[in-house]
Coordinates of C-alpha atoms in Angstrom, one line a residue:
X108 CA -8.0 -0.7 -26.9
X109 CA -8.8 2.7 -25.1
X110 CA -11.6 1.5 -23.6
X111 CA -10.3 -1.9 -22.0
X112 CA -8.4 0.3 -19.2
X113 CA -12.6 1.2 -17.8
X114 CA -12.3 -1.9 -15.6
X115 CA -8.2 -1.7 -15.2
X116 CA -6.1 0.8 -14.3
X117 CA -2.8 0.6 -12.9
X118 CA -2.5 2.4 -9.9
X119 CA -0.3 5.3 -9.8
X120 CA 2.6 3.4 -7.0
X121 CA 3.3 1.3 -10.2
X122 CA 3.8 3.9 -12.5
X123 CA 5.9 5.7 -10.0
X124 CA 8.0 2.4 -9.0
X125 CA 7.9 1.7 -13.2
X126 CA 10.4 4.9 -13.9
X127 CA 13.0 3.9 -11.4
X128 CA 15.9 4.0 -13.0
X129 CA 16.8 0.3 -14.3
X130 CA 20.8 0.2 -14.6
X131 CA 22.2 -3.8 -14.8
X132 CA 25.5 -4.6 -12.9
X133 CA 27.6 -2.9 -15.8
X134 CA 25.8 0.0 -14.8
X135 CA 24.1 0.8 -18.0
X136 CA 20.4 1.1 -18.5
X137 CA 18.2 -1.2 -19.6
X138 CA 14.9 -1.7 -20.7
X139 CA 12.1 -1.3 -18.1
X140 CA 9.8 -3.6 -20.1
X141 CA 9.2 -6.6 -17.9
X142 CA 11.0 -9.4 -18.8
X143 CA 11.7 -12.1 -16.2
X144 CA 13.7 -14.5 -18.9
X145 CA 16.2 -11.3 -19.9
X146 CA 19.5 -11.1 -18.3
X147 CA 19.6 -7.2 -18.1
X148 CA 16.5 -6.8 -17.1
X149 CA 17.2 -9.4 -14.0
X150 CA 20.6 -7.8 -13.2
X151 CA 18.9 -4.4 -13.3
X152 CA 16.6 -5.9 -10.5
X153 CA 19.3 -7.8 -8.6
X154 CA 21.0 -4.1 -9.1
X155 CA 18.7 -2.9 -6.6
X156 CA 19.0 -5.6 -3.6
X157 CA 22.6 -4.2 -4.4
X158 CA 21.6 -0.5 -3.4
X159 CA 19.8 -2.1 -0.1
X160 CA 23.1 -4.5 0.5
X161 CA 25.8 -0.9 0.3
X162 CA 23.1 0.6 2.5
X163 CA 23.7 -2.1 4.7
X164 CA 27.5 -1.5 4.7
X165 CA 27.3 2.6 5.6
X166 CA 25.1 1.8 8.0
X167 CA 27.3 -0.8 9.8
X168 CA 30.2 1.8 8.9
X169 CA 28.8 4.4 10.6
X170 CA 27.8 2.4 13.8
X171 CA 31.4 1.4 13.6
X172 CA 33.0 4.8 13.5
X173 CA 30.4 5.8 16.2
X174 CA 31.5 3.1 18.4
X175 CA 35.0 3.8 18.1
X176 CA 34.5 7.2 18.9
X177 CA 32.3 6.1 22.1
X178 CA 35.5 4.0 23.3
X179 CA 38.6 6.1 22.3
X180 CA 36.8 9.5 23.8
X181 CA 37.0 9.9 27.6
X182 CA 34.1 10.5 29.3
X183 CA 33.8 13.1 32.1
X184 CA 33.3 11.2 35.3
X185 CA 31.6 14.0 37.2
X186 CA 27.7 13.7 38.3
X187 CA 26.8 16.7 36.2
X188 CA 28.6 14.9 32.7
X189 CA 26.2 11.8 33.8
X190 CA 23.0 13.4 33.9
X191 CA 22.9 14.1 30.5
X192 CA 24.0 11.0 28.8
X193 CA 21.1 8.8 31.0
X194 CA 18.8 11.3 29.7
X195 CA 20.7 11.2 26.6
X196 CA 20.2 6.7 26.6
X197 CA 16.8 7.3 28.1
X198 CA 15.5 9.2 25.1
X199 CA 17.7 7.2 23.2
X200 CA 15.5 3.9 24.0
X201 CA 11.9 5.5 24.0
X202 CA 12.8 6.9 20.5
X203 CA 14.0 3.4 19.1
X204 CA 10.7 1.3 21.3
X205 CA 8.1 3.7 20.0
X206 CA 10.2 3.2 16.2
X207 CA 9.8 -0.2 16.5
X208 CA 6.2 -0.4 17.3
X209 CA 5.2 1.5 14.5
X210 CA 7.5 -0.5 12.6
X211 CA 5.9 -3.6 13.5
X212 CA 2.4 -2.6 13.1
X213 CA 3.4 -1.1 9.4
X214 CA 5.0 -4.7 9.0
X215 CA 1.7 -6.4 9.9
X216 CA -0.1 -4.1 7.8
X217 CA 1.9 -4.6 5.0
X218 CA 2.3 -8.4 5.3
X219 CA -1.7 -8.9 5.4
X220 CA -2.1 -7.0 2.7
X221 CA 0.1 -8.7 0.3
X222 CA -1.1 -11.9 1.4
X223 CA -4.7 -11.1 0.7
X224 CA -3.4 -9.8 -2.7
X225 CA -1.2 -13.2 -3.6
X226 CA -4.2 -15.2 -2.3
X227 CA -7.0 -12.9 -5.1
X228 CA -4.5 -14.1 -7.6
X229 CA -4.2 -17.3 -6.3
X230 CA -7.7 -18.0 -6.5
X231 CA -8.4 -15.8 -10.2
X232 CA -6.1 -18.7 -11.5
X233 CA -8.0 -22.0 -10.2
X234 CA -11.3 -20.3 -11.7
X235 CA -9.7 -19.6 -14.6
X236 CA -8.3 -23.4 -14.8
X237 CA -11.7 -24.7 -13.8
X238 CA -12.9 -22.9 -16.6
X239 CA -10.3 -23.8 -19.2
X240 CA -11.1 -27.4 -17.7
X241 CA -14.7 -27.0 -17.9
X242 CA -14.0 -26.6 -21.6
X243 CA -11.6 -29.0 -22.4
X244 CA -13.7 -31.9 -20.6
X245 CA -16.7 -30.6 -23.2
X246 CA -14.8 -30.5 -26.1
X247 CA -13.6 -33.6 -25.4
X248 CA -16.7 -35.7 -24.2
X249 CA -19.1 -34.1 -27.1
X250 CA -16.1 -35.7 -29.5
X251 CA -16.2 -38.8 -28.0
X252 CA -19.7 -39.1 -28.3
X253 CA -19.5 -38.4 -31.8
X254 CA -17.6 -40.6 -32.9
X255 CA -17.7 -43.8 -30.9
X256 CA -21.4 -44.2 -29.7
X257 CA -22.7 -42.0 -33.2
X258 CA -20.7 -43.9 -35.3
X259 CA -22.0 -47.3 -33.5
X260 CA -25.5 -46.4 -33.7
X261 CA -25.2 -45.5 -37.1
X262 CA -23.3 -48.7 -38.2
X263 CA -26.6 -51.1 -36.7
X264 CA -29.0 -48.5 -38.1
X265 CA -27.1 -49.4 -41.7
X266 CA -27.8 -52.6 -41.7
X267 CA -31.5 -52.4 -40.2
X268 CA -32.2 -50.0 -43.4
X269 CA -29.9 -51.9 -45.9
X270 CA -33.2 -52.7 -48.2
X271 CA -33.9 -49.1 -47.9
X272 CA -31.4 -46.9 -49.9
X273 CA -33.4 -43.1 -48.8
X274 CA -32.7 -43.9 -45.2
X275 CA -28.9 -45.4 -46.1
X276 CA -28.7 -41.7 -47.6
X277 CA -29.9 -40.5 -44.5
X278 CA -27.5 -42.0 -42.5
X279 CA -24.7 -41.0 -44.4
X280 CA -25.8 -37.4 -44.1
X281 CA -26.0 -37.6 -40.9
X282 CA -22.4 -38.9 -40.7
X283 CA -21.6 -36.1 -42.7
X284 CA -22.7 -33.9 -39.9
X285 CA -21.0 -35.3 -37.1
X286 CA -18.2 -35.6 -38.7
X287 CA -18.6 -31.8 -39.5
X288 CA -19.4 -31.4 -36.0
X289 CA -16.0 -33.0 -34.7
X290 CA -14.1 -30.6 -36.9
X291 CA -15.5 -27.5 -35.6
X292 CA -14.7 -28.7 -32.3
X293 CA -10.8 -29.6 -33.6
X294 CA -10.6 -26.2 -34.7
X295 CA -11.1 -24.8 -31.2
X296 CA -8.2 -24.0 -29.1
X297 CA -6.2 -26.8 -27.2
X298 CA -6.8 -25.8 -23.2
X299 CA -4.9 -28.6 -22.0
X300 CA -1.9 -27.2 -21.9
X301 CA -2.7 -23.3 -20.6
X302 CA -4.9 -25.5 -18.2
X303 CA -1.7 -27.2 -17.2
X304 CA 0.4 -24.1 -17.2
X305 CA -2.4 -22.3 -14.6
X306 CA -2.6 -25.1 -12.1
X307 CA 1.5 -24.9 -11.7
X308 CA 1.6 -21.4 -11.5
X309 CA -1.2 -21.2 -8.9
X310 CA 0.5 -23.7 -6.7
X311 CA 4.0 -22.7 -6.8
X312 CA 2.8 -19.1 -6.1
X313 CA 0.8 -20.7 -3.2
X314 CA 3.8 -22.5 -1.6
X315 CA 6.2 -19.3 -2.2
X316 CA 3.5 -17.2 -0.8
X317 CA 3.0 -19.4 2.5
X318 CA 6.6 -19.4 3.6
X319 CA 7.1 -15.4 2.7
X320 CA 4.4 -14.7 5.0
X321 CA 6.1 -17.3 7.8
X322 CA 9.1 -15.7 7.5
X323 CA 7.9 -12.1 7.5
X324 CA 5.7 -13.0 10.7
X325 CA 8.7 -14.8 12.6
X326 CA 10.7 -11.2 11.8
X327 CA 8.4 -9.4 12.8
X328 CA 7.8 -11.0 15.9
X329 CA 11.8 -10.8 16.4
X330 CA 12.0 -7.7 16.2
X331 CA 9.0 -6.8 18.9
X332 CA 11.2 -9.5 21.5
X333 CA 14.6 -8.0 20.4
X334 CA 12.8 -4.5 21.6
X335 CA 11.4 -5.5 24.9
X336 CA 14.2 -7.5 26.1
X337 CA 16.2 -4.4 25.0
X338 CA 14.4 -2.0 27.1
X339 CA 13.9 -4.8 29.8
X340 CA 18.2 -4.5 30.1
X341 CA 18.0 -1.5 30.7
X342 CA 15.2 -1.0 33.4
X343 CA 17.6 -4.2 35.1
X344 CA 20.6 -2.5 34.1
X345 CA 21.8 -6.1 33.0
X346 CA 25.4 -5.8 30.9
X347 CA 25.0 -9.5 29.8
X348 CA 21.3 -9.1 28.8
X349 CA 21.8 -6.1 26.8
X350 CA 25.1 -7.2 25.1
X351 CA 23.4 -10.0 24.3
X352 CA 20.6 -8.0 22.6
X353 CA 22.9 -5.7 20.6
X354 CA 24.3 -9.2 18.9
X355 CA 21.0 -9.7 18.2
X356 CA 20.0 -5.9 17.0
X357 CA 23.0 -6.5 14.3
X358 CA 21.8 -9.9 13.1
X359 CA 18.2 -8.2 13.1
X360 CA 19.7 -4.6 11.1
X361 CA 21.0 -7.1 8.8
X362 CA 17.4 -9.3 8.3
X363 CA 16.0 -5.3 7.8
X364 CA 18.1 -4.3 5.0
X365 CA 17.9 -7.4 3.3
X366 CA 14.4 -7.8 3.2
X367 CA 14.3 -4.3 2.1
X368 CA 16.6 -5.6 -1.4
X369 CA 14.1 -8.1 -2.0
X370 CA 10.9 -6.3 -1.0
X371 CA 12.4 -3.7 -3.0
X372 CA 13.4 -5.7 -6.6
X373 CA 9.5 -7.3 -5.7
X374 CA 7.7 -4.1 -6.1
X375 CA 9.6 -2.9 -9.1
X376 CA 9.6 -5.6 -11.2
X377 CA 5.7 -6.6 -10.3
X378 CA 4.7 -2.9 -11.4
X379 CA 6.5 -3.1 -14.4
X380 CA 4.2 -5.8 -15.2
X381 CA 1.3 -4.3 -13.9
X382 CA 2.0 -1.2 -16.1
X383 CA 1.2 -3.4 -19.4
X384 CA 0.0 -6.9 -18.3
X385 CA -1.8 -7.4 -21.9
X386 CA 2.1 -7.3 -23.3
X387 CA 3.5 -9.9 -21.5
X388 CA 0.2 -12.4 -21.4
X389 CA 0.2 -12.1 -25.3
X390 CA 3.9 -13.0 -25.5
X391 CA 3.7 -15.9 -23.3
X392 CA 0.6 -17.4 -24.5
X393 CA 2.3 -17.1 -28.2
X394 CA 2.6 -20.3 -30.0
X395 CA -0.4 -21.9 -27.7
X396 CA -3.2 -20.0 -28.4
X397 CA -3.5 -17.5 -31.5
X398 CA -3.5 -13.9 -30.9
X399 CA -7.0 -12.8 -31.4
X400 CA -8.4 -15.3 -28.8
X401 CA -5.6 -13.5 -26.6
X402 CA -6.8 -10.2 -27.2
X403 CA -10.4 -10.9 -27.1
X404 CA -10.4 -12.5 -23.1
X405 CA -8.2 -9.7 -22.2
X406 CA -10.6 -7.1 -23.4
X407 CA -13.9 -8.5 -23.8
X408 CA -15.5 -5.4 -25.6
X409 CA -18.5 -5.8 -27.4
X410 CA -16.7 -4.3 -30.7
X411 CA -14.8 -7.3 -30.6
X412 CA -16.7 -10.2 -33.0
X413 CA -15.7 -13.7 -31.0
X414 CA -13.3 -16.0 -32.3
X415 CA -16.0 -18.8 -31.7
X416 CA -18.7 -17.7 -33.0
X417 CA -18.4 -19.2 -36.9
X418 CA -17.6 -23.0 -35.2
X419 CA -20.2 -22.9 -32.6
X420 CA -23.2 -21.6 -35.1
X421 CA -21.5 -24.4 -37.4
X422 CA -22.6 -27.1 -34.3
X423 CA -25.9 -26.0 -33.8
X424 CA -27.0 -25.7 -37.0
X425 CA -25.8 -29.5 -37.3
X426 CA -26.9 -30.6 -34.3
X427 CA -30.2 -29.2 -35.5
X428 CA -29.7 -30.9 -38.7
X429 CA -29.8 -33.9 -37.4
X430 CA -32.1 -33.9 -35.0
X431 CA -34.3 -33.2 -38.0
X432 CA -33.6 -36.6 -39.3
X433 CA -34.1 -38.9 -36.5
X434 CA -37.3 -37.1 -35.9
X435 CA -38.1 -38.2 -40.0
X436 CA -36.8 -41.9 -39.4
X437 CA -38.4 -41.7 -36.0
X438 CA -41.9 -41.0 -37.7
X439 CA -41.5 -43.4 -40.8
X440 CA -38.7 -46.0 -40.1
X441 CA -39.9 -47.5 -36.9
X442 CA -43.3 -48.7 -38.1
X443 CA -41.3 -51.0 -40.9
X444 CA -38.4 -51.5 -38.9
X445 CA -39.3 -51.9 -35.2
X446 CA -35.8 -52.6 -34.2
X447 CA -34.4 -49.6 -35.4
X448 CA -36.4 -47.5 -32.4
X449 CA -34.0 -48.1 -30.5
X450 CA -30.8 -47.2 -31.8
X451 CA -32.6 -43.8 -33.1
X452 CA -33.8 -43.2 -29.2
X453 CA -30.0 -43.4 -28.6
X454 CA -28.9 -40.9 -31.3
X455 CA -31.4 -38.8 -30.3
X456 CA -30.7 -38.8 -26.6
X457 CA -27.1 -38.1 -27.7
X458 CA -27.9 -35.1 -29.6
X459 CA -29.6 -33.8 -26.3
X460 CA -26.9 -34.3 -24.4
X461 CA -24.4 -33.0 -27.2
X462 CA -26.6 -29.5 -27.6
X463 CA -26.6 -29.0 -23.6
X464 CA -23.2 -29.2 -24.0
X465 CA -23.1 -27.0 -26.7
X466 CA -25.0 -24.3 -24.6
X467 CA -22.1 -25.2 -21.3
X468 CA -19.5 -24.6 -23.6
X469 CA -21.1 -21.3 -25.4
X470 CA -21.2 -19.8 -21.7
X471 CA -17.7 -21.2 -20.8
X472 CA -16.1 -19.6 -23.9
X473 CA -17.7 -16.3 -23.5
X474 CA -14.7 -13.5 -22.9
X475 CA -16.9 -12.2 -19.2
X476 CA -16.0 -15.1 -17.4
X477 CA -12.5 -15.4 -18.0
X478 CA -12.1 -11.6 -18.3
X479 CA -13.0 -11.4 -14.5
X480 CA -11.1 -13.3 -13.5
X481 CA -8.0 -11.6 -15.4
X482 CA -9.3 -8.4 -13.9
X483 CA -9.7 -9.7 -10.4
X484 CA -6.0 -11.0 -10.8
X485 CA -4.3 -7.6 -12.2
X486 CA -6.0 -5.9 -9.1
X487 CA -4.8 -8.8 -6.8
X488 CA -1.5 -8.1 -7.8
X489 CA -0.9 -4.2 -8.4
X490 CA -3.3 -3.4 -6.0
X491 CA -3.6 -5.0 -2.9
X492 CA 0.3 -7.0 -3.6
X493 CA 2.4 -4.3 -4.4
X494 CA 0.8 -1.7 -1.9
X495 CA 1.4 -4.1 1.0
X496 CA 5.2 -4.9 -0.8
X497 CA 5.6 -1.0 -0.4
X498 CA 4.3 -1.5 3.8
X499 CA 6.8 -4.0 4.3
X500 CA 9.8 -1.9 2.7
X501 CA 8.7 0.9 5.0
X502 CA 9.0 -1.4 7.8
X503 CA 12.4 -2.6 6.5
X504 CA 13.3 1.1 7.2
X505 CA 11.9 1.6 10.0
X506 CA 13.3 -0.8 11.8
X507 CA 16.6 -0.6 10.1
X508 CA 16.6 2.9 11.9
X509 CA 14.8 2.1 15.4
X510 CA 18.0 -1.1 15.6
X511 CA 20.0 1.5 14.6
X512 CA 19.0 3.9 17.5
X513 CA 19.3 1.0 19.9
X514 CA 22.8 0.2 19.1
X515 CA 23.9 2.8 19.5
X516 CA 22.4 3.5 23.2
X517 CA 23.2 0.4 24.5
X518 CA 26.9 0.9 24.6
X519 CA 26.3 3.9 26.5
X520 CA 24.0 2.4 29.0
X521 CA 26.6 -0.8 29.3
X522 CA 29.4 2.2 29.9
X523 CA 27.3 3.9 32.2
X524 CA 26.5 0.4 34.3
X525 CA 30.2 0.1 34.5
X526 CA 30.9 3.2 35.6
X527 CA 28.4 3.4 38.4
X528 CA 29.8 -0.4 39.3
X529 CA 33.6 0.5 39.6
X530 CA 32.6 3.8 41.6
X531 CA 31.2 1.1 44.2
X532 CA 33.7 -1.3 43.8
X533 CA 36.6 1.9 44.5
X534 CA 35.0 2.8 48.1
X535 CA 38.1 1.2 50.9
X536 CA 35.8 -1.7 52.6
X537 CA 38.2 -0.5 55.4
X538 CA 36.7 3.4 55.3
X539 CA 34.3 4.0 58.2
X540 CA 32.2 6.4 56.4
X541 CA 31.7 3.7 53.8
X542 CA 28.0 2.1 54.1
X543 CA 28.9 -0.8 53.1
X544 CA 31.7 -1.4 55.6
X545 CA 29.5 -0.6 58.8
X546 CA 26.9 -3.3 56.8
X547 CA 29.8 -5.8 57.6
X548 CA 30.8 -4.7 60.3
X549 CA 27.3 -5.1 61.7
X550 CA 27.3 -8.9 60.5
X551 CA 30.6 -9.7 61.7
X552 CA 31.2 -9.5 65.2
X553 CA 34.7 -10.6 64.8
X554 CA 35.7 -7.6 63.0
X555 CA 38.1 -4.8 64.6
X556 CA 35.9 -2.3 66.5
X557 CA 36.6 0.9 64.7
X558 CA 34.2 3.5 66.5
X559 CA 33.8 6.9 64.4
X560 CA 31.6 10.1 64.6
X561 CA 29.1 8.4 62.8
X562 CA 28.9 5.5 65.1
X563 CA 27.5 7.5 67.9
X564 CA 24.3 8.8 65.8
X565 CA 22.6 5.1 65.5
X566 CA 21.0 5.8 69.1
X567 CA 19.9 9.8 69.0
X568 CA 18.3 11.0 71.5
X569 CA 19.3 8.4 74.2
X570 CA 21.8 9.6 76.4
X571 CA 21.8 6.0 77.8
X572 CA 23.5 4.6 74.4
X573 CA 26.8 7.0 74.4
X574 CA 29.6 5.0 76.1
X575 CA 32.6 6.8 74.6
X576 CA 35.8 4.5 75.3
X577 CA 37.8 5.2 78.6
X578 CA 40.8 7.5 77.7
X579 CA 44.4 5.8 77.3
X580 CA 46.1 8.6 79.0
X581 CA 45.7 10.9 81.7
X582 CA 42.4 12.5 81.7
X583 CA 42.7 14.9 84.7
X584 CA 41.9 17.8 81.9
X585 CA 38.6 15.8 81.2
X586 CA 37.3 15.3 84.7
X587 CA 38.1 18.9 85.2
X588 CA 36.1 19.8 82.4
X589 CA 33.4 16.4 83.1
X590 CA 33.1 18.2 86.8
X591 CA 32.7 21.6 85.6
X592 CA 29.9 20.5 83.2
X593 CA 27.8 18.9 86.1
X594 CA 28.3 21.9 87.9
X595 CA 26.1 24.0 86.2
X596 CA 23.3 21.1 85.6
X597 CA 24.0 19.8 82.6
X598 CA 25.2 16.3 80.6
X599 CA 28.5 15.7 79.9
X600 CA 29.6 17.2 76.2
X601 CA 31.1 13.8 74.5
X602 CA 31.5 15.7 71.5
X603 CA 34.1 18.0 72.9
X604 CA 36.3 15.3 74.6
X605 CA 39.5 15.3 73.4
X606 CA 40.0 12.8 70.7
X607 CA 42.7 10.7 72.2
X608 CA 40.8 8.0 73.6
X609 CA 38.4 7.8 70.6
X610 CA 38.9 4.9 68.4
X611 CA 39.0 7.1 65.2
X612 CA 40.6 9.8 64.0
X613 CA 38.8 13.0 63.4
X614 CA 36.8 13.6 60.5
X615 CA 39.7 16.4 58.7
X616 CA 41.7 13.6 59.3
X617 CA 39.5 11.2 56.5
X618 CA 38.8 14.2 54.4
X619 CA 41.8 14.8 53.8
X620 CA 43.0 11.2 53.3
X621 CA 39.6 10.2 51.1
X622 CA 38.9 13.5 49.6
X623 CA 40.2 12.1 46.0
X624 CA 37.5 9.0 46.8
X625 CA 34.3 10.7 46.7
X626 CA 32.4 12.6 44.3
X627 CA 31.0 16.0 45.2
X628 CA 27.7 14.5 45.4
X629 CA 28.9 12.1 48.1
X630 CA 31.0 14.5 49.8
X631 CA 27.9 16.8 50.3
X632 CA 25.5 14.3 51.4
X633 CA 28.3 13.0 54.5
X634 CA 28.3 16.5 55.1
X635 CA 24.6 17.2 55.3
X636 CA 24.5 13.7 57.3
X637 CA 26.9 15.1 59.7
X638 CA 25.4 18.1 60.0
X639 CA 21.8 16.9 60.9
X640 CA 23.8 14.3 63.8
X641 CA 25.1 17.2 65.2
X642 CA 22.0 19.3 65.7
X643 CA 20.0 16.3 66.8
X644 CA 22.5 15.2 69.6
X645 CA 23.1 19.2 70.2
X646 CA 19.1 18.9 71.4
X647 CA 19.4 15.5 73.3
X648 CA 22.4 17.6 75.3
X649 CA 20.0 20.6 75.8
X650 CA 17.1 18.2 77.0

C-alpha cells in the first residue's frame, strides 16, 4: 500500500485544512474522518459557516459602533479640521478600490480554477462510466450469444448428426463449454449499477458546478460595479448615489462572509476526503463490488494478482476448446452431412466474435485504465478544486475588508458634502460681498440697486465707468475738496468721498455685522480681493 501514494499524493493545503479543529454545534469534537452521511461530522462543518456568520455580526457591530461614534462626535468646522478628513476619505477610497481589484482578480483566479478542477472530475467519471459500460455491454452480448444463437445452432446441428452418436458427444461438449463460458462471465462483477451510480454523480456535480460558477461570476462582477460607482460618488460628490452604494456595500459585506462559510465548510470537508480517498471509495462501493476488486483499481500495482484473471483464462481456454471442434466437424462432418456447413460456419463466426470480445473486455478490466482515471479525478479535486476553493475564500476576505473600508468612508464623504452645502446655503442672498447675490443681481434688473466697494472694481482702469451716486446732502465739503483735487492736475479721489451718498455702508460696517458668517479662509481671500482693487484703482488715479 506504500507504494500506491507514487502517482497520489495529497497536497499539503489538505493536510493543513484536514487538522482544523472539527467541533459539532454542542461544541465537542468529532471525528475528522469524512463522512458526509454522519450527523457530527456535518454539524462540525455547518459549525464553520457558523464562525464566518459571528464574523459577519462583529463586523456589522463594529461598523455600527463606528457609525454612531461618526454621528454623536462633533466635528470641528474649521478649514484646517477639513483637510484632513478629505485626505483622510480620499485615502480611505484608494485603499478600498485598489482592495477590491485584487480581490476580484483573486476571485477570478480562484473561480477558474475550481472550475477546471470540478470539470477533470467531471470528465474522470464519464470515462470511467464508458468504461464500466464498455464492460457491461460485453459481458452481456458474449452471454447472449451463448446461449440463444449457440444453443440454436447446436439444437439443428443435433438433429443433422442424430445417426452419428461421436458428433452428438461433440455437441454436448461443446455445450458444456459454453455453458462454462456463461458462468465465468456470471461470476464477474455487476457494473450496471456503479455504472448507474457514476452517470448521476457526474451530472448532478455538473449542474451544481454550472450555477456556483454563475453565481460566483455575477458576485464578482458586483462587487467591481459596487466599487466604481462608489468612487464615481465621490468624484460627483453625489449624496444619493453614494448612500445608495453603501446599501449596497452592506448587502455585498453580507454575500462576502457568507460565501466565505460555504467556501470555507467546502475546502475542509473536500480535503478530508482527499487525505484518504481509498477509505471512503471502499466503504461506498461495499456490498456492490467485493473488496479486492476495490483495492486492486485503486492501486493497480503489479504485486497485486487480478481478480480476473482465473475467469478470463477459464474463457479462452474454452473458447479455444471449441473452436477445436468445429474445426474437427468442419473437416469430417460436412462431406457426409452437407447441411450441417452451415450451422458450423455460424458457430464458428460466433466464437470469433466472442474471443474479440474476450480480448475488449481483457483491456477494459485491466486496473490502468480505470486507475487513471481515479488518479486524474483525486488530482481534479484536491488539486486544482480545493486550491481555487482556498482563492475564492481569500477573496471572500478581501472584499469583506475593502466593503468594509468603503463604508466606513462614505459617511464621511456624505458629511463632508453636507457640510460644504449648508456653508453655501448660510451666506445672506441679501450680503453684497456674497457672489452669488451680485450673480442675481446681474440677472435681475428689477432688484434693489445696492452699490458697494466691490461694485466699483468690475471696470478697473477706466476712469470713464466710476459714476459714484450724487450726494443726498450738502456737499459743499466735497466740491471744496473735488476743486482742490483739480487744482493740482489730478482725478477726483472717489475713494475718499465721504460715504454719505454711497449706497452702502462701509466695509467695518459688514465685518462687523458678518464676521460670525465667514470662515477665515473667506475672510482672507475678500481681504486680499480688496486689497488688489485698491492698488489697481490707486494706479488708474496716478495715470
Amino acid at each position: 500500500m506504500s507504494s500506491a501514494r507514487v502517482d497520489y499524493i495529497a497536497p499539503w493545503w489538505t493536510y493543513w485544512l484536514h487538522n482544523f479543529p472539527h467541533i459539532n454545534l454542542r461544541f465537542q469534537p468529532a471525528d475528522n474522518s469524512f463522512q458526509p452521511g454522519d450527523e457530527n461530522y456535518q454539524q462540525s462543518l455547518m459549525f464553520l459557516g457558523c464562525v464566518a456568520a459571528a464574523g459577519l455580526g462583529l463586523n456589522l457591530l463594529c461598523l455600527a459602533v463606528y457609525l454612531s461614534c461618526l454621528c454623536c462626535c462633533r466635528k470641528d468646522e474649521e478649514e484646517e479640521s477639513k483637510k484632513p478628513n478629505s485626505c483622510c476619505v480620499t485615502w480611505s477610497a484608494v485603499a478600498a478600490g485598489l482592495i477590491t481589484c485584487v480581490a476580484v482578480g483573486v476571485g477570478f483566479y480562484g473561480n477558474s480554477e475550481t472550475n477546471d478542477g470540478v470539470y477533470q472530475l467531471t470528465y474522470s467519471l464519464y470515462n470511467a462510466n464508458h468504461t464500466l459500460g464498455g464492460v457491461d455491454s460485453l459481458v452481456t452480448g458474449t452471454m447472449g450469444n451463448m446461449k440463444s444463437s449457440l444453443h440454436q445452432h447446436l439444437a439443428r446441428l443435433d438433429e443433422i448428426f442424430a445417426t452419428r452418436g461421436d458428433y452428438v458427444q461433440t455437441l454436448q461438449f461443446m455445450q458444456q463449454m459454453a455453458d462454462n463460458v456463461i458462468k465465468q462471465l456470471l461470476g464477474l462483477p455487476d457494473w450496471e449499477e456503479a455504472k448507474v451510480d457514476l452517470a448521476s454523480i457526474a451530472d448532478q456535480t455538473a449542474s451544481i458546478e454550472y450555477y456556483r460558477w454563475f453565481t460566483y461570476l455575477l458576485l464578482l462582477i458586483l462587487d467591481l460595479i459596487i466599487c466604481l460607482l462608489a468612487c464615481l460618488g465621490l468624484a460627483k460628490q453625489s449624496r444619493w448615489l453614494l448612500t445608495t452604494m453603501m446599501v449596497f456595500g452592506v448587502l455585498t459585506l453580507v454575500l462576502s462572509w457568507t460565501s466565505l462559510g460555504a467556501d470555507l465548510a467546502t475546502a475542509v470537508g473536500t480535503s478530508d476526503f482527499c487525505v484518504s480517498p481509498d477509505k471512503y471509495v471502499m466503504s461506498q462501493t461495499k456490498g456492490i463490488i467485493s473488496a479486492d476488486i476495490v483495492h486492486y483499481y485503486i492501486y493497480c500495482n503489479q504485486t497485486l494478482s487480478n481478480p480476473f484473471q482465473q475467469p478470463l483464462t477459464i474463457f479462452q481456454r474454452s473458447l479455444t476448446t471449441m473452436q477445436i471442434q468445429i474445426q474437427g466437424l468442419l473437416q469430417f462432418a460436412v462431406p457426409l452431412f452437407p447441411t450441417a456447413e452451415r450451422d458450423l460456419l455460424g458457430i464458428q463466426h460466433l466464437l470469433n466474435s466472442s474471443e474479440a470480445s474476450l480480448h475488449q473486455l481483457t483491456a477494459l478490466l485491466d486496473c490502468r485504465g480505470l486507475n487513471k482515471d481515479y488518479l486524474d479525478a483525486m488530482v481534479g479535486v484536491c488539486y486544482d478544486g480545493v486550491e481555487g476553493v482556498l482563492y475564492l475564500c481569500l477573496f471572500s476576505i478581501l472584499a469583506a475588508c475593502a466593503f468594509t473600508v468603503m463604508l466606513c468612508a462614505i459617511p464621511r464623504a456624505w458629511r463632508q458634502i453636507a457640510c460644504r452645502e449648508r456653508d453655501y446655503d448660510d451666506i445672506d442672498e441679501e450680503d453684497p460681498f456674497n457672489p452669488r447675490a451680485r450673480r442675481i443681481g446681474s440677472q435681475n434688473p428689477n432688484h434693489t440697486n445696492m452699490h458697494s466697494f466691490c461694485s466699483y472694481s468690475s471696470s478697473m482702469g477706466s476712469q470713464n465707468s466710476l459714476h459714484p451716486p450724487a450726494p443726498a446732502v450738502s456737499n459743499a465739503p466735497m466740491s471744496d475738496y473735488m476743486n482742490q483735487t483739480a487744482l493740482f492736475g489730478g482725478n477726483p479721489r472717489y475713494e475718499n468721498v465721504p460715504l454719505i451718498g454711497r449706497g452702502s455702508p462701509p466695509p467695518s460696517i459688514y465685518s462687523q455685522q458678518y464676521r460670525n458668517r465667514y470662515s477665515p479662509s473667506m475672510r482672507a481671500t475678500y481681504l486680499s480681493m480688496t486689497e488688489e482693487q485698491s492698488r489697481h484703482f490707486g494706479n488708474d488715479f496716478q495715470a
